mmCIF file of C-alpha atoms and ligand atoms in Angstrom:
data_model
loop_
_atom_site.group_PDB
_atom_site.id
_atom_site.type_symbol
_atom_site.label_atom_id
_atom_site.label_comp_id
_atom_site.label_asym_id
_atom_site.label_seq_id
_atom_site.Cartn_x
_atom_site.Cartn_y
_atom_site.Cartn_z
ATOM 1 C CA MET S 1 19.096 63.246 -81.633
ATOM 2 C CA VAL S 2 20.844 61.238 -78.405
ATOM 3 C CA GLN S 3 23.915 63.119 -77.632
ATOM 4 C CA VAL S 4 27.313 61.417 -76.781
ATOM 5 C CA ASN S 5 30.099 62.083 -73.745
ATOM 6 C CA GLY S 6 32.125 64.641 -75.646
ATOM 7 C CA ASN S 7 34.690 64.113 -73.143
ATOM 8 C CA TYR S 8 35.353 61.273 -74.941
ATOM 9 C CA LEU S 9 36.190 63.071 -77.806
ATOM 10 C CA LYS S 10 38.809 64.520 -76.355
ATOM 11 C CA LEU S 11 40.995 61.201 -75.339
ATOM 12 C CA LYS S 12 44.022 60.690 -77.401
ATOM 13 C CA ALA S 13 44.354 58.211 -79.920
ATOM 14 C CA GLY S 14 42.869 54.246 -78.649
ATOM 15 C CA TYR S 15 43.871 52.848 -75.389
ATOM 16 C CA LEU S 16 47.471 51.975 -76.060
ATOM 17 C CA PHE S 17 47.417 48.354 -75.719
ATOM 18 C CA PRO S 18 44.562 47.904 -78.263
ATOM 19 C CA GLU S 19 46.594 50.399 -80.237
ATOM 20 C CA ILE S 20 49.741 47.854 -79.847
ATOM 21 C CA ALA S 21 47.083 45.025 -80.575
ATOM 22 C CA ARG S 22 45.940 46.454 -83.698
ATOM 23 C CA ARG S 23 49.757 46.928 -85.136
ATOM 24 C CA VAL S 24 50.954 43.051 -83.968
ATOM 25 C CA LYS S 25 48.007 42.145 -85.880
ATOM 26 C CA ALA S 26 48.240 44.382 -89.029
ATOM 27 C CA PHE S 27 51.996 43.100 -89.187
ATOM 28 C CA SER S 28 51.383 39.180 -88.051
ATOM 29 C CA GLU S 29 49.212 39.544 -91.219
ATOM 30 C CA ALA S 30 51.276 40.774 -93.827
ATOM 31 C CA ASN S 31 53.949 38.603 -92.014
ATOM 32 C CA PRO S 32 52.021 35.364 -91.430
ATOM 33 C CA GLU S 33 55.534 33.341 -90.486
ATOM 34 C CA ALA S 34 57.016 35.247 -88.042
ATOM 35 C CA PRO S 35 56.982 34.121 -85.141
ATOM 36 C CA ILE S 36 55.686 37.214 -82.233
ATOM 37 C CA ILE S 37 56.503 36.901 -78.888
ATOM 38 C CA ARG S 38 54.847 38.969 -76.833
ATOM 39 C CA LEU S 39 56.304 40.904 -73.725
ATOM 40 C CA GLY S 40 53.622 43.898 -74.547
ATOM 41 C CA ILE S 41 50.962 44.102 -71.830
ATOM 42 C CA GLY S 42 51.450 42.923 -68.729
ATOM 43 C CA ASP S 43 49.291 39.333 -68.829
ATOM 44 C CA VAL S 44 49.894 36.256 -67.071
ATOM 45 C CA THR S 45 50.991 33.187 -68.974
ATOM 46 C CA GLU S 46 51.000 30.352 -66.536
ATOM 47 C CA PRO S 47 48.640 28.227 -65.125
ATOM 48 C CA LEU S 48 46.632 28.710 -62.271
ATOM 49 C CA PRO S 49 48.086 27.688 -58.875
ATOM 50 C CA ALA S 50 46.198 24.624 -57.855
ATOM 51 C CA ALA S 51 44.857 25.475 -54.600
ATOM 52 C CA CYS S 52 42.625 28.110 -57.194
ATOM 53 C CA ARG S 53 41.505 25.192 -58.945
ATOM 54 C CA THR S 54 40.887 22.704 -56.243
ATOM 55 C CA ALA S 55 38.644 25.557 -54.540
ATOM 56 C CA MET S 56 36.951 26.954 -57.805
ATOM 57 C CA LYS S 57 36.131 23.085 -58.902
ATOM 58 C CA ALA S 58 34.418 22.496 -55.194
ATOM 59 C CA ALA S 59 32.974 25.731 -55.221
ATOM 60 C CA VAL S 60 30.765 24.641 -58.979
ATOM 61 C CA ASP S 61 29.884 21.876 -57.243
ATOM 62 C CA GLU S 62 28.382 23.317 -54.331
ATOM 63 C CA LEU S 63 26.652 25.617 -56.390
ATOM 64 C CA GLY S 64 25.447 22.254 -58.199
ATOM 65 C CA THR S 65 23.493 22.007 -54.894
ATOM 66 C CA ARG S 66 20.335 22.934 -52.815
ATOM 67 C CA GLU S 67 22.228 23.566 -49.906
ATOM 68 C CA GLY S 68 25.221 25.139 -51.317
ATOM 69 C CA PHE S 69 23.906 27.181 -53.837
ATOM 70 C CA HIS S 70 24.432 30.872 -54.133
ATOM 71 C CA GLY S 71 22.383 33.622 -55.841
ATOM 72 C CA TYR S 72 23.595 36.988 -55.537
ATOM 73 C CA GLY S 73 26.516 37.327 -53.215
ATOM 74 C CA PRO S 74 26.996 40.603 -51.140
ATOM 75 C CA GLU S 75 28.279 43.520 -53.061
ATOM 76 C CA GLN S 76 31.476 43.960 -51.152
ATOM 77 C CA GLY S 77 32.699 40.688 -51.413
ATOM 78 C CA TYR S 78 32.069 37.851 -48.978
ATOM 79 C CA LEU S 79 32.987 38.088 -45.421
ATOM 80 C CA TRP S 80 35.045 35.146 -45.345
ATOM 81 C CA LEU S 81 37.340 36.518 -48.354
ATOM 82 C CA ARG S 82 37.488 40.144 -46.862
ATOM 83 C CA GLU S 83 38.516 38.874 -43.311
ATOM 84 C CA VAL S 84 41.643 36.166 -44.809
ATOM 85 C CA ILE S 85 42.476 38.923 -46.561
ATOM 86 C CA ALA S 86 42.590 41.716 -43.799
ATOM 87 C CA GLN S 87 44.304 39.060 -41.152
ATOM 88 C CA GLN S 88 47.445 37.771 -43.815
ATOM 89 C CA ASP S 89 47.768 40.899 -46.318
ATOM 90 C CA PHE S 90 47.123 44.199 -43.614
ATOM 91 C CA GLN S 91 47.758 42.658 -40.251
ATOM 92 C CA ALA S 92 50.164 40.299 -40.307
ATOM 93 C CA ARG S 93 51.774 43.427 -41.643
ATOM 94 C CA GLY S 94 50.806 45.716 -38.964
ATOM 95 C CA CYS S 95 48.544 47.522 -40.979
ATOM 96 C CA GLN S 96 45.465 48.578 -39.297
ATOM 97 C CA VAL S 97 42.931 47.463 -41.899
ATOM 98 C CA SER S 98 39.910 45.861 -40.753
ATOM 99 C CA ALA S 99 37.105 43.532 -42.898
ATOM 100 C CA GLU S 100 34.539 45.792 -43.569
ATOM 101 C CA GLU S 101 37.182 48.355 -45.310
ATOM 102 C CA ILE S 102 37.970 45.402 -47.919
ATOM 103 C CA PHE S 103 35.775 45.888 -50.782
ATOM 104 C CA ILE S 104 36.299 42.809 -53.304
ATOM 105 C CA SER S 105 36.076 43.691 -56.818
ATOM 106 C CA ASP S 106 36.366 42.425 -60.405
ATOM 107 C CA GLY S 107 39.871 44.842 -60.785
ATOM 108 C CA SER S 108 41.528 47.349 -59.931
ATOM 109 C CA LYS S 109 41.543 49.199 -63.525
ATOM 110 C CA CYS S 110 37.945 49.189 -62.535
ATOM 111 C CA ASP S 111 38.108 49.854 -59.449
ATOM 112 C CA SER S 112 40.833 53.066 -59.699
ATOM 113 C CA SER S 113 38.786 54.816 -62.687
ATOM 114 C CA ASN S 114 35.221 54.308 -60.380
ATOM 115 C CA ILE S 115 36.412 55.328 -57.353
ATOM 116 C CA LEU S 116 35.576 58.881 -59.495
ATOM 117 C CA ASP S 117 32.109 58.501 -59.277
ATOM 118 C CA ILE S 118 32.652 59.361 -55.859
ATOM 119 C CA LEU S 119 34.727 62.132 -55.809
ATOM 120 C CA GLY S 120 33.448 65.827 -56.559
ATOM 121 C CA GLU S 121 35.104 67.474 -60.124
ATOM 122 C CA GLY S 122 36.707 70.213 -59.241
ATOM 123 C CA ASN S 123 39.610 68.310 -58.024
ATOM 124 C CA ARG S 124 43.061 69.219 -58.665
ATOM 125 C CA ILE S 125 45.089 65.672 -60.148
ATOM 126 C CA ALA S 126 48.351 64.628 -59.708
ATOM 127 C CA VAL S 127 49.696 61.777 -61.850
ATOM 128 C CA THR S 128 52.937 60.846 -62.171
ATOM 129 C CA ASP S 129 54.748 60.869 -66.168
ATOM 130 C CA PRO S 130 54.702 57.954 -66.943
ATOM 131 C CA VAL S 131 51.375 56.549 -65.767
ATOM 132 C CA TYR S 132 49.229 53.498 -66.095
ATOM 133 C CA PRO S 133 47.413 55.133 -68.586
ATOM 134 C CA VAL S 134 43.767 54.501 -66.990
ATOM 135 C CA TYR S 135 44.338 56.935 -64.219
ATOM 136 C CA VAL S 136 44.826 59.398 -66.953
ATOM 137 C CA ASP S 137 41.652 58.199 -69.310
ATOM 138 C CA SER S 138 39.658 57.566 -66.580
ATOM 139 C CA ASN S 139 39.187 61.287 -65.627
ATOM 140 C CA VAL S 140 39.138 62.818 -69.345
ATOM 141 C CA MET S 141 36.223 60.275 -69.919
ATOM 142 C CA ALA S 142 34.614 61.656 -66.482
ATOM 143 C CA GLY S 143 35.154 65.356 -67.766
ATOM 144 C CA ARG S 144 37.500 66.157 -65.313
ATOM 145 C CA THR S 145 40.556 67.467 -67.580
ATOM 146 C CA GLY S 146 40.657 70.080 -70.309
ATOM 147 C CA GLU S 147 42.302 68.922 -74.233
ATOM 148 C CA ALA S 148 45.153 67.326 -74.665
ATOM 149 C CA ASP S 149 48.132 69.349 -76.073
ATOM 150 C CA ALA S 150 50.306 68.207 -78.965
ATOM 151 C CA THR S 151 52.607 66.144 -76.264
ATOM 152 C CA GLY S 152 48.948 64.436 -75.435
ATOM 153 C CA ARG S 153 48.960 65.391 -72.125
ATOM 154 C CA TYR S 154 45.727 67.133 -70.557
ATOM 155 C CA GLY S 155 45.245 70.760 -69.400
ATOM 156 C CA GLY S 156 43.870 71.092 -65.832
ATOM 157 C CA LEU S 157 45.866 67.618 -65.155
ATOM 158 C CA THR S 158 49.335 68.382 -62.836
ATOM 159 C CA TYR S 159 51.836 66.013 -64.457
ATOM 160 C CA LEU S 160 54.592 64.536 -62.023
ATOM 161 C CA PRO S 161 57.837 64.093 -64.370
ATOM 162 C CA ILE S 162 59.081 60.123 -63.512
ATOM 163 C CA THR S 163 62.828 59.844 -65.325
ATOM 164 C CA ALA S 164 66.068 58.370 -64.717
ATOM 165 C CA ASP S 165 67.250 61.958 -63.318
ATOM 166 C CA ASN S 166 64.906 61.454 -60.704
ATOM 167 C CA GLY S 167 65.746 57.834 -59.851
ATOM 168 C CA PHE S 168 61.641 57.196 -61.135
ATOM 169 C CA THR S 169 60.214 58.363 -57.779
ATOM 170 C CA ALA S 170 57.508 61.395 -57.862
ATOM 171 C CA PRO S 171 58.370 64.330 -57.029
ATOM 172 C CA ILE S 172 55.834 66.005 -54.359
ATOM 173 C CA PRO S 173 53.988 68.903 -56.565
ATOM 174 C CA THR S 174 55.139 72.666 -56.059
ATOM 175 C CA GLU S 175 51.375 73.597 -56.545
ATOM 176 C CA PRO S 176 48.847 72.415 -54.443
ATOM 177 C CA VAL S 177 46.487 69.194 -55.452
ATOM 178 C CA ASP S 178 43.685 67.164 -54.087
ATOM 179 C CA LEU S 179 43.872 64.067 -55.512
ATOM 180 C CA ILE S 180 46.899 61.675 -56.192
ATOM 181 C CA TYR S 181 47.536 58.904 -58.269
ATOM 182 C CA LEU S 182 50.502 56.262 -57.356
ATOM 183 C CA CYS S 183 51.735 53.368 -57.897
ATOM 184 C CA PHE S 184 54.332 51.438 -56.194
ATOM 185 C CA PRO S 185 56.133 49.159 -57.520
ATOM 186 C CA ASN S 186 55.226 51.063 -60.222
ATOM 187 C CA ASN S 187 54.101 50.415 -63.798
ATOM 188 C CA PRO S 188 55.440 51.293 -66.066
ATOM 189 C CA THR S 189 58.960 51.501 -64.800
ATOM 190 C CA GLY S 190 59.561 49.177 -62.421
ATOM 191 C CA ALA S 191 60.688 51.531 -59.451
ATOM 192 C CA VAL S 192 59.634 50.964 -56.168
ATOM 193 C CA ALA S 193 59.410 53.824 -53.161
ATOM 194 C CA THR S 194 60.622 53.868 -49.525
ATOM 195 C CA LYS S 195 58.790 54.227 -46.628
ATOM 196 C CA GLU S 196 60.174 57.450 -46.190
ATOM 197 C CA GLN S 197 59.088 58.601 -49.578
ATOM 198 C CA LEU S 198 55.415 57.341 -49.232
ATOM 199 C CA GLN S 199 55.806 59.132 -45.909
ATOM 200 C CA ALA S 200 56.375 62.060 -47.577
ATOM 201 C CA TRP S 201 53.418 61.912 -49.420
ATOM 202 C CA VAL S 202 51.208 61.204 -46.667
ATOM 203 C CA ASN S 203 52.676 63.581 -44.917
ATOM 204 C CA TYR S 204 51.925 66.163 -48.483
ATOM 205 C CA ALA S 205 48.400 64.698 -48.454
ATOM 206 C CA ARG S 206 47.324 65.384 -45.144
ATOM 207 C CA ALA S 207 48.912 68.987 -44.624
ATOM 208 C CA HIS S 208 46.721 69.441 -47.973
ATOM 209 C CA LYS S 209 43.553 67.537 -46.684
ATOM 210 C CA ALA S 210 44.275 65.633 -49.683
ATOM 211 C CA LEU S 211 43.810 61.776 -51.012
ATOM 212 C CA ILE S 212 46.127 59.807 -52.454
ATOM 213 C CA LEU S 213 44.894 56.529 -54.485
ATOM 214 C CA PHE S 214 47.571 53.909 -53.708
ATOM 215 C CA ASP S 215 47.574 51.623 -56.808
ATOM 216 C CA ALA S 216 49.708 48.149 -55.059
ATOM 217 C CA ALA S 217 48.702 45.994 -57.845
ATOM 218 C CA TYR S 218 51.958 44.770 -58.531
ATOM 219 C CA GLU S 219 52.974 44.808 -54.140
ATOM 220 C CA ALA S 220 53.472 40.628 -53.951
ATOM 221 C CA PHE S 221 56.785 41.501 -56.307
ATOM 222 C CA ILE S 222 58.586 43.277 -53.536
ATOM 223 C CA SER S 223 61.124 40.829 -51.762
ATOM 224 C CA ASP S 224 63.115 43.587 -50.235
ATOM 225 C CA PRO S 225 62.095 43.453 -46.909
ATOM 226 C CA SER S 226 62.848 47.157 -45.937
ATOM 227 C CA LEU S 227 60.374 48.242 -48.592
ATOM 228 C CA PRO S 228 56.495 49.029 -47.569
ATOM 229 C CA HIS S 229 53.931 46.638 -49.406
ATOM 230 C CA SER S 230 51.078 48.971 -48.622
ATOM 231 C CA ILE S 231 50.103 52.520 -48.224
ATOM 232 C CA TYR S 232 49.081 51.726 -44.750
ATOM 233 C CA GLU S 233 52.515 50.446 -42.942
ATOM 234 C CA ILE S 234 53.036 54.390 -43.274
ATOM 235 C CA GLU S 235 52.132 56.535 -40.351
ATOM 236 C CA GLY S 236 48.879 58.639 -41.048
ATOM 237 C CA ALA S 237 47.901 56.884 -44.129
ATOM 238 C CA ARG S 238 44.464 56.024 -42.900
ATOM 239 C CA GLU S 239 43.462 59.787 -42.667
ATOM 240 C CA CYS S 240 44.376 60.198 -46.363
ATOM 241 C CA ALA S 241 44.762 57.418 -49.146
ATOM 242 C CA ILE S 242 42.646 54.459 -50.234
ATOM 243 C CA GLU S 243 44.565 51.431 -51.507
ATOM 244 C CA PHE S 244 44.191 49.033 -54.714
ATOM 245 C CA ARG S 245 45.315 45.463 -54.942
ATOM 246 C CA SER S 246 44.505 42.893 -57.342
ATOM 247 C CA PHE S 247 44.757 38.732 -57.657
ATOM 248 C CA SER S 248 45.463 39.183 -61.430
ATOM 249 C CA LYS S 249 49.577 39.386 -61.518
ATOM 250 C CA ASN S 250 50.173 37.486 -58.137
ATOM 251 C CA ALA S 251 48.002 34.314 -58.903
ATOM 252 C CA GLY S 252 47.385 34.682 -62.144
ATOM 253 C CA PHE S 253 43.674 35.745 -62.251
ATOM 254 C CA THR S 254 44.181 38.513 -65.247
ATOM 255 C CA GLY S 255 40.943 36.177 -66.974
ATOM 256 C CA THR S 256 39.448 34.916 -64.023
ATOM 257 C CA ARG S 257 38.971 38.460 -62.033
ATOM 258 C CA CYS S 258 39.507 39.462 -58.701
ATOM 259 C CA ALA S 259 40.487 42.278 -57.023
ATOM 260 C CA LEU S 260 39.837 44.307 -54.118
ATOM 261 C CA THR S 261 40.013 48.514 -52.868
ATOM 262 C CA VAL S 262 40.392 49.312 -49.131
ATOM 263 C CA VAL S 263 38.550 52.543 -47.721
ATOM 264 C CA PRO S 264 39.319 52.656 -44.190
ATOM 265 C CA ARG S 265 36.521 54.024 -42.089
ATOM 266 C CA GLY S 266 37.010 57.581 -40.956
ATOM 267 C CA LEU S 267 38.528 58.898 -44.325
ATOM 268 C CA MET S 268 36.440 62.033 -45.281
ATOM 269 C CA GLY S 269 35.939 64.393 -47.725
ATOM 270 C CA THR S 270 34.517 67.459 -48.065
ATOM 271 C CA ALA S 271 31.042 68.117 -49.566
ATOM 272 C CA ALA S 272 30.320 71.679 -51.817
ATOM 273 C CA ASN S 273 29.195 72.905 -48.577
ATOM 274 C CA GLY S 274 31.769 72.250 -46.037
ATOM 275 C CA GLU S 275 30.804 69.555 -44.350
ATOM 276 C CA ALA S 276 33.012 66.536 -43.813
ATOM 277 C CA VAL S 277 31.407 63.249 -45.761
ATOM 278 C CA GLU S 278 33.033 59.495 -45.288
ATOM 279 C CA LEU S 279 34.198 57.905 -48.473
ATOM 280 C CA TRP S 280 33.524 54.447 -47.510
ATOM 281 C CA GLY S 281 29.675 55.280 -47.312
ATOM 282 C CA LEU S 282 29.828 56.768 -50.488
ATOM 283 C CA TRP S 283 31.995 53.756 -51.751
ATOM 284 C CA ASN S 284 29.346 51.805 -50.077
ATOM 285 C CA ARG S 285 26.327 52.906 -51.782
ATOM 286 C CA ARG S 286 28.340 52.982 -55.287
ATOM 287 C CA GLN S 287 28.683 49.884 -54.961
ATOM 288 C CA CYS S 288 25.866 48.625 -54.039
ATOM 289 C CA THR S 289 23.891 50.450 -56.599
ATOM 290 C CA LYS S 290 26.305 50.036 -59.770
ATOM 291 C CA PHE S 291 27.569 46.366 -58.747
ATOM 292 C CA ASN S 292 26.476 43.363 -57.896
ATOM 293 C CA GLY S 293 30.122 41.263 -56.528
ATOM 294 C CA VAL S 294 32.572 38.904 -58.250
ATOM 295 C CA SER S 295 31.033 35.318 -58.800
ATOM 296 C CA TYR S 296 31.156 33.132 -55.545
ATOM 297 C CA ILE S 297 33.215 30.724 -57.535
ATOM 298 C CA VAL S 298 35.884 33.104 -58.298
ATOM 299 C CA GLN S 299 35.922 34.738 -54.499
ATOM 300 C CA ARG S 300 36.831 30.931 -53.213
ATOM 301 C CA GLY S 301 39.770 30.685 -55.631
ATOM 302 C CA ALA S 302 40.914 34.018 -54.338
ATOM 303 C CA GLU S 303 40.039 32.747 -50.792
ATOM 304 C CA ALA S 304 42.345 29.992 -51.871
ATOM 305 C CA VAL S 305 45.454 32.214 -52.261
ATOM 306 C CA TYR S 306 45.685 32.809 -48.296
ATOM 307 C CA SER S 307 45.700 28.741 -47.985
ATOM 308 C CA PRO S 308 49.340 27.454 -47.183
ATOM 309 C CA GLU S 309 49.641 25.371 -50.390
ATOM 310 C CA GLY S 310 48.399 28.638 -52.417
ATOM 311 C CA GLN S 311 50.609 30.954 -50.780
ATOM 312 C CA ALA S 312 53.584 28.719 -51.950
ATOM 313 C CA GLN S 313 52.322 28.185 -55.342
ATOM 314 C CA VAL S 314 52.094 31.971 -55.566
ATOM 315 C CA LYS S 315 55.357 32.919 -54.520
ATOM 316 C CA ALA S 316 57.127 29.602 -57.255
ATOM 317 C CA LEU S 317 54.511 31.895 -59.740
ATOM 318 C CA ILE S 318 56.305 35.390 -58.269
ATOM 319 C CA ASP S 319 59.525 33.721 -58.571
ATOM 320 C CA PHE S 320 59.234 32.204 -61.623
ATOM 321 C CA TYR S 321 58.362 35.861 -63.286
ATOM 322 C CA MET S 322 60.937 37.458 -61.733
ATOM 323 C CA GLY S 323 63.522 35.021 -62.798
ATOM 324 C CA ASN S 324 62.419 36.446 -66.098
ATOM 325 C CA ALA S 325 63.262 39.874 -65.175
ATOM 326 C CA ALA S 326 66.475 38.859 -64.338
ATOM 327 C CA LEU S 327 67.177 37.329 -67.211
ATOM 328 C CA ILE S 328 65.877 40.479 -69.488
ATOM 329 C CA ARG S 329 67.820 42.868 -67.496
ATOM 330 C CA ARG S 330 70.987 40.588 -67.563
ATOM 331 C CA GLU S 331 70.363 40.133 -71.498
ATOM 332 C CA LEU S 332 69.504 44.193 -72.255
ATOM 333 C CA THR S 333 72.654 45.261 -70.013
ATOM 334 C CA ALA S 334 75.326 42.932 -71.586
ATOM 335 C CA ALA S 335 73.614 44.449 -75.258
ATOM 336 C CA GLY S 336 74.679 47.781 -73.987
ATOM 337 C CA ILE S 337 70.908 49.033 -73.099
ATOM 338 C CA ALA S 338 70.069 51.224 -69.888
ATOM 339 C CA VAL S 339 67.851 48.773 -68.306
ATOM 340 C CA TYR S 340 65.544 50.025 -64.718
ATOM 341 C CA GLY S 341 63.403 48.376 -62.847
ATOM 342 C CA GLY S 342 62.673 44.642 -63.249
ATOM 343 C CA GLU S 343 64.107 43.774 -59.319
ATOM 344 C CA GLN S 344 60.932 44.101 -57.608
ATOM 345 C CA ALA S 345 58.744 44.440 -60.304
ATOM 346 C CA PRO S 346 57.695 42.175 -63.504
ATOM 347 C CA TYR S 347 58.662 45.656 -65.313
ATOM 348 C CA VAL S 348 61.613 46.555 -67.063
ATOM 349 C CA TRP S 349 61.814 49.773 -68.367
ATOM 350 C CA LEU S 350 64.675 50.311 -70.952
ATOM 351 C CA LYS S 351 66.265 53.554 -72.426
ATOM 352 C CA THR S 352 65.682 53.542 -76.190
ATOM 353 C CA PRO S 353 68.986 52.635 -78.219
ATOM 354 C CA GLU S 354 69.939 56.096 -79.741
ATOM 355 C CA GLY S 355 68.703 57.878 -82.596
ATOM 356 C CA LEU S 356 65.469 55.527 -81.910
ATOM 357 C CA ASP S 357 62.058 57.318 -79.926
ATOM 358 C CA SER S 358 59.729 54.771 -78.299
ATOM 359 C CA TRP S 359 57.447 53.865 -81.526
ATOM 360 C CA GLY S 360 60.564 53.740 -83.923
ATOM 361 C CA PHE S 361 62.153 51.177 -81.111
ATOM 362 C CA PHE S 362 58.712 49.115 -81.399
ATOM 363 C CA ASP S 363 58.732 49.262 -85.354
ATOM 364 C CA HIS S 364 62.063 48.106 -84.792
ATOM 365 C CA LEU S 365 62.065 45.424 -82.290
ATOM 366 C CA LEU S 366 58.713 43.678 -84.140
ATOM 367 C CA GLY S 367 60.029 43.961 -87.465
ATOM 368 C CA GLN S 368 63.272 43.124 -87.045
ATOM 369 C CA ALA S 369 63.038 40.735 -83.840
ATOM 370 C CA HIS S 370 59.157 40.098 -83.648
ATOM 371 C CA VAL S 371 59.250 41.004 -79.872
ATOM 372 C CA VAL S 372 56.548 43.286 -78.678
ATOM 373 C CA GLY S 373 57.334 45.206 -76.416
ATOM 374 C CA THR S 374 55.517 48.536 -75.074
ATOM 375 C CA PRO S 375 56.611 51.799 -76.233
ATOM 376 C CA GLY S 376 57.284 54.457 -73.059
ATOM 377 C CA SER S 377 55.960 57.467 -74.557
ATOM 378 C CA GLY S 378 52.329 55.491 -74.535
ATOM 379 C CA PHE S 379 52.389 55.806 -71.006
ATOM 380 C CA GLY S 380 52.927 60.114 -71.190
ATOM 381 C CA ALA S 381 55.274 62.085 -72.720
ATOM 382 C CA ALA S 382 58.079 61.667 -70.091
ATOM 383 C CA GLY S 383 57.889 57.887 -71.216
ATOM 384 C CA GLU S 384 59.683 59.366 -74.368
ATOM 385 C CA GLY S 385 63.024 57.444 -75.558
ATOM 386 C CA TYR S 386 61.690 54.389 -72.843
ATOM 387 C CA PHE S 387 60.532 51.314 -73.390
ATOM 388 C CA ARG S 388 58.934 48.527 -71.501
ATOM 389 C CA LEU S 389 58.786 44.805 -71.509
ATOM 390 C CA SER S 390 57.224 42.298 -69.244
ATOM 391 C CA ALA S 391 58.297 39.810 -67.704
ATOM 392 C CA PHE S 392 55.162 37.710 -68.194
ATOM 393 C CA ASN S 393 55.767 34.803 -70.979
ATOM 394 C CA SER S 394 57.585 31.142 -70.626
ATOM 395 C CA ARG S 395 61.171 31.457 -69.785
ATOM 396 C CA ALA S 396 61.627 29.596 -73.469
ATOM 397 C CA ASN S 397 59.532 32.689 -74.831
ATOM 398 C CA VAL S 398 61.762 35.003 -72.573
ATOM 399 C CA GLU S 399 64.788 33.411 -73.356
ATOM 400 C CA GLU S 400 64.365 32.927 -77.331
ATOM 401 C CA ALA S 401 63.325 37.315 -77.329
ATOM 402 C CA MET S 402 66.704 37.564 -75.404
ATOM 403 C CA ARG S 403 68.499 35.800 -77.815
ATOM 404 C CA ARG S 404 66.505 37.965 -80.719
ATOM 405 C CA VAL S 405 67.174 41.183 -79.363
ATOM 406 C CA ARG S 406 71.331 40.722 -78.132
ATOM 407 C CA SER S 407 72.182 39.247 -82.221
ATOM 408 C CA LEU S 408 69.773 42.833 -83.633
HETATM 409 C C1 MLT B 501 50.095 46.483 -68.289
HETATM 410 O O1 MLT B 501 50.575 45.945 -69.116
HETATM 411 O O2 MLT B 501 50.130 47.658 -68.076
HETATM 412 C C2 MLT B 501 48.856 45.734 -67.441
HETATM 413 O O3 MLT B 501 48.235 44.430 -68.262
HETATM 414 C C3 MLT B 501 47.677 46.620 -67.009
HETATM 415 C C4 MLT B 501 46.669 46.118 -66.374
HETATM 416 O O4 MLT B 501 47.002 45.487 -65.524
HETATM 417 O O5 MLT B 501 45.255 46.400 -66.566
#
């Protein structure tokens, strides 16, 4: 009889967002008239930028000609896209990242999970708590953890609590770890890391020969010029960090799918026999074997993000969503709720009103205001008593959602 991967049986409940969708579906079947507003999953709502659409349409037409047809593309992505990313996202900020070090993919969720393919089983892993659940679940699936305890924490992982008490910045671990997941601007708390804070992490990683997996999917939402957008703005990061980036949240590619991962040349890991091995070569090998690239059409769309029109249109999208975030912050504060984040990130993290835990507040909000958010406890035990609202929706919906919340 075929055997299943027993690691999957260690997973707690469903993946957070399908679980929320299931509960919302059940509610709306029981209350078909309830006008539900979704501020749960961080999925964009505004149309794709015109520059991207124009480029994608032109790419479709090109594929309809013998001369312009493209079959399989390079597994790493087309060089013209990787070059413009290297120049505009990295070199323009003083980061030494070359096109060769950029791998185009269909998402940061996939890349941040798939990266485990090239990392050893014995690594001691640190995650923040709360955390983007993919980092934890992908480690469980890959057999890199023990069983979960009653609070949902898995054996073998080092959890770094981020709460209001420490300003939602991850404390440097007191025990040695080899692999560290960091996400700034942070999902779910909306917190940011300063250059000094990231420098402390890079110093730790270099001293312990550890690897930082830096998720910068929300970097475009940073407006404070003193804050770093990339880990490579930090001295020494090329020796100890891989960075994930995405077109999902800045250019609205959640459905279209395009992202990138930076693996610096010369970034080394250690083999079981003690030999130093370059991670770039392993990731390249993994992608060539298991991935056939992102479609030509989508990569042309992503390239258009870097045109002057594309840049202006993406900025307008970011400004729009951050206008929603400001509105959410303002209205919740006026309602006497403690709010965090939402200033350099599209997520507002709030303290649930007294007497309600995270799922209790979820049910209350859904039942009374027909507004969907995300329970903080779904992101980890230390998220209990918190709740996340996403700024991704139309202005009218955010205004209406806040009107309902205020009237509760
Ligand atoms: C979220 O709501 O946390 C995001 O949608 C996660 C993601 O980008 O996968």
